[in-house]
mmCIF file of C-alpha atoms in Angstrom:
data_model
loop_
_atom_site.group_PDB
_atom_site.id
_atom_site.type_symbol
_atom_site.label_atom_id
_atom_site.label_comp_id
_atom_site.label_asym_id
_atom_site.label_seq_id
_atom_site.Cartn_x
_atom_site.Cartn_y
_atom_site.Cartn_z
ATOM 1 C CA MET F 1 0.000 0.000 0.000
ATOM 2 C CA PRO F 2 1.504 3.393 -0.966
ATOM 3 C CA ARG F 3 2.229 5.937 1.750
ATOM 4 C CA THR F 4 0.121 9.045 2.025
ATOM 5 C CA PRO F 5 2.038 12.088 0.745
ATOM 6 C CA ILE F 6 3.142 14.485 3.481
ATOM 7 C CA ARG F 7 1.020 17.639 3.423
ATOM 8 C CA ALA F 8 1.859 19.161 6.799
ATOM 9 C CA ARG F 9 4.077 18.922 9.880
ATOM 10 C CA ALA F 10 3.175 18.709 13.550
ATOM 11 C CA GLY F 11 5.728 19.332 16.278
ATOM 12 C CA LEU F 12 6.691 16.323 18.407
ATOM 13 C CA VAL F 13 7.933 17.490 21.792
ATOM 14 C CA MET F 14 11.019 15.479 22.707
ATOM 15 C CA ARG F 15 11.828 15.263 26.401
ATOM 16 C CA PRO F 16 13.686 12.954 28.745
ATOM 17 C CA GLY F 17 11.911 9.697 29.553
ATOM 18 C CA MET F 18 9.236 10.089 26.893
ATOM 19 C CA ASP F 19 6.977 7.111 26.183
ATOM 20 C CA TRP F 20 8.094 5.944 22.754
ATOM 21 C CA GLN F 21 5.803 2.906 22.781
ATOM 22 C CA GLY F 22 2.684 4.988 23.382
ATOM 23 C CA LEU F 23 3.630 7.190 20.458
ATOM 24 C CA THR F 24 3.448 4.464 17.782
ATOM 25 C CA PRO F 25 -0.337 4.555 17.162
ATOM 26 C CA VAL F 26 -0.265 8.357 17.144
ATOM 27 C CA GLU F 27 2.533 8.468 14.591
ATOM 28 C CA GLN F 28 0.720 5.924 12.402
ATOM 29 C CA ALA F 29 -2.535 7.914 12.551
ATOM 30 C CA PHE F 30 -0.751 11.134 11.645
ATOM 31 C CA GLN F 31 1.167 9.511 8.771
ATOM 32 C CA ALA F 32 -2.064 8.070 7.386
ATOM 33 C CA GLU F 33 -3.387 11.645 7.207
ATOM 34 C CA GLY F 34 -0.227 13.016 5.591
ATOM 35 C CA VAL F 35 1.046 14.761 8.723
ATOM 36 C CA SER F 36 4.677 14.133 9.657
ATOM 37 C CA LEU F 37 5.948 14.525 13.203
ATOM 38 C CA ALA F 38 8.858 16.960 13.474
ATOM 39 C CA PRO F 39 10.983 16.500 16.627
ATOM 40 C CA MET F 40 11.294 19.552 18.900
ATOM 41 C CA ALA F 41 13.744 19.784 21.819
ATOM 42 C CA VAL F 42 12.665 21.244 25.170
ATOM 43 C CA SER F 43 15.979 20.995 26.997
ATOM 44 C CA ASN F 44 19.691 20.841 26.387
ATOM 45 C CA ALA F 45 19.749 17.135 27.285
ATOM 46 C CA PRO F 46 20.701 14.792 24.446
ATOM 47 C CA MET F 47 17.671 13.490 22.594
ATOM 48 C CA SER F 48 17.833 9.749 22.110
ATOM 49 C CA THR F 49 15.648 6.657 22.132
ATOM 50 C CA ALA F 50 15.896 3.831 24.659
ATOM 51 C CA GLN F 51 17.968 2.003 22.029
ATOM 52 C CA GLY F 52 20.487 4.856 21.996
ATOM 53 C CA LEU F 53 19.546 6.400 18.640
ATOM 54 C CA SER F 54 20.213 10.140 18.535
ATOM 55 C CA ILE F 55 17.448 12.375 17.231
ATOM 56 C CA LEU F 56 18.037 15.812 15.764
ATOM 57 C CA PRO F 57 15.299 18.422 16.211
ATOM 58 C CA THR F 58 13.781 19.624 12.945
ATOM 59 C CA ALA F 59 11.240 22.101 14.350
ATOM 60 C CA THR F 60 11.417 25.012 16.798
ATOM 61 C CA VAL F 61 9.099 27.454 18.522
ATOM 62 C CA GLN F 62 9.662 29.748 15.509
ATOM 63 C CA ASP F 63 7.890 27.144 13.360
ATOM 64 C CA LEU F 64 4.861 27.475 15.651
ATOM 65 C CA GLU F 65 5.035 31.264 15.526
ATOM 66 C CA SER F 66 5.263 31.344 11.726
ATOM 67 C CA GLY F 67 2.440 28.855 11.102
ATOM 68 C CA GLY F 68 4.792 26.114 9.908
ATOM 69 C CA LEU F 69 3.220 23.485 12.196
ATOM 70 C CA VAL F 70 -0.413 22.333 12.176
ATOM 71 C CA GLY F 71 -0.294 20.692 15.602
ATOM 72 C CA LEU F 72 1.806 19.954 18.654
ATOM 73 C CA VAL F 73 2.122 16.424 20.090
ATOM 74 C CA VAL F 74 3.249 16.180 23.720
ATOM 75 C CA PRO F 75 4.024 12.574 24.756
ATOM 76 C CA GLU F 76 4.013 11.361 28.323
ATOM 77 C CA ALA F 77 7.460 11.382 29.942
ATOM 78 C CA SER F 78 8.354 9.312 32.993
ATOM 79 C CA ASP F 79 11.296 11.390 34.186
ATOM 80 C CA ALA F 80 10.640 14.762 32.580
ATOM 81 C CA GLY F 81 10.743 16.573 35.912
ATOM 82 C CA ALA F 82 11.720 20.207 35.557
ATOM 83 C CA ALA F 83 14.044 19.565 32.592
ATOM 84 C CA GLY F 84 12.842 21.891 29.895
ATOM 85 C CA GLN F 85 9.556 22.675 31.674
ATOM 86 C CA GLY F 86 9.821 26.387 30.892
ATOM 87 C CA GLU F 87 10.440 25.668 27.206
ATOM 88 C CA LEU F 88 7.570 23.152 27.134
ATOM 89 C CA ASP F 89 5.227 25.691 28.722
ATOM 90 C CA LYS F 90 6.347 28.263 26.121
ATOM 91 C CA LEU F 91 5.695 25.822 23.271
ATOM 92 C CA MET F 92 2.197 25.053 24.544
ATOM 93 C CA ALA F 93 1.353 28.717 25.193
ATOM 94 C CA THR F 94 2.580 29.655 21.708
ATOM 95 C CA ALA F 95 0.557 26.837 20.149
ATOM 96 C CA ARG F 96 -2.602 28.006 21.905
ATOM 97 C CA GLU F 97 -1.909 31.650 21.006
ATOM 98 C CA LYS F 98 -1.505 30.701 17.327
ATOM 99 C CA GLY F 99 -4.580 28.443 17.296
ATOM 100 C CA VAL F 100 -2.508 25.267 16.881
ATOM 101 C CA PRO F 101 -4.146 22.216 18.506
ATOM 102 C CA ILE F 102 -2.173 20.288 21.125
ATOM 103 C CA LEU F 103 -2.458 16.515 21.445
ATOM 104 C CA ALA F 104 -1.171 15.693 24.936
ATOM 105 C CA LEU F 105 -0.758 12.002 25.759
ATOM 106 C CA GLY F 106 -0.967 10.273 29.126
ATOM 107 C CA GLU F 107 0.121 12.425 32.051
ATOM 108 C CA ALA F 108 1.184 15.139 29.612
ATOM 109 C CA ALA F 109 -2.538 15.939 29.300
ATOM 110 C CA ARG F 110 -2.629 16.918 32.974
ATOM 111 C CA GLU F 111 0.651 18.837 32.634
ATOM 112 C CA ALA F 112 -0.662 20.727 29.607
ATOM 113 C CA ALA F 113 -3.961 21.585 31.288
ATOM 114 C CA THR F 114 -2.094 22.887 34.336
ATOM 115 C CA ALA F 115 0.375 24.918 32.246
ATOM 116 C CA LEU F 116 -2.435 26.459 30.193
ATOM 117 C CA GLY F 117 -4.736 27.136 33.143
ATOM 118 C CA LEU F 118 -7.440 24.676 32.071
ATOM 119 C CA ASN F 119 -9.612 22.801 34.555
ATOM 120 C CA ASN F 120 -10.111 19.635 32.543
ATOM 121 C CA GLY F 121 -6.820 17.790 32.213
ATOM 122 C CA ARG F 122 -6.442 14.054 31.778
ATOM 123 C CA GLN F 123 -9.665 12.108 32.198
ATOM 124 C CA PRO F 124 -9.513 8.650 33.850
ATOM 125 C CA GLY F 125 -9.037 5.948 31.226
ATOM 126 C CA ALA F 126 -8.325 8.421 28.433
ATOM 127 C CA ILE F 127 -5.297 8.165 26.138
ATOM 128 C CA GLY F 128 -4.859 11.913 26.490
ATOM 129 C CA SER F 129 -6.481 15.199 25.512
ATOM 130 C CA LEU F 130 -6.837 17.336 22.427
ATOM 131 C CA ILE F 131 -6.465 20.951 23.505
ATOM 132 C CA GLY F 132 -7.765 23.747 21.345
ATOM 133 C CA GLY F 133 -8.244 27.262 22.673
ATOM 134 C CA ARG F 134 -9.575 27.069 26.225
ATOM 135 C CA GLU F 135 -10.900 23.492 26.033
ATOM 136 C CA ALA F 136 -9.401 20.044 26.487
ATOM 137 C CA THR F 137 -11.323 17.183 24.863
ATOM 138 C CA PRO F 138 -10.535 13.690 26.161
ATOM 139 C CA ILE F 139 -9.125 11.268 23.588
ATOM 140 C CA ASP F 140 -10.374 7.814 24.531
ATOM 141 C CA SER F 141 -9.329 5.614 21.623
ATOM 142 C CA PRO F 142 -6.945 5.278 18.682
ATOM 143 C CA ASP F 143 -9.908 6.106 16.421
ATOM 144 C CA GLN F 144 -10.207 9.495 18.104
ATOM 145 C CA VAL F 145 -6.466 10.058 17.607
ATOM 146 C CA ALA F 146 -7.023 9.383 13.893
ATOM 147 C CA LEU F 147 -9.925 11.857 13.820
ATOM 148 C CA ALA F 148 -7.749 14.469 15.521
ATOM 149 C CA ALA F 149 -4.996 13.888 12.934
ATOM 150 C CA ALA F 150 -7.514 14.176 10.096
ATOM 151 C CA ALA F 151 -8.779 17.492 11.507
ATOM 152 C CA LEU F 152 -5.303 19.006 11.231
#
């Protein structure tokens, strides 16, 4: 089956301890809709996978500011702590300011809601939240991730 041509980019927030396994269905849904995920760094820590592969960032906050990204994906991170928290908060605030939807996965949904001053963060049992403007909509299934990707 031929791959869908890339029509847009969404920023993929890279941070220490991110959940690579939980990202697979999201990446597949985005690719099926022609949206590539562009890595974005939020700290000075080396960006690498659990297998030791180094990843170079290909998107920055300037891409959000200029309209070069159609979305922002924030994966859950087990040991994110304060590393890059200020930069992450800036990315999310810029995305909201520019009208760019944020797909926050796992505990990142709660972190995003807190950073953006929203009351409705991660819902129990949800994969994450889709944040647009002042609202966070729970994402409960891979089908809803695919719908979110299609909406971009």
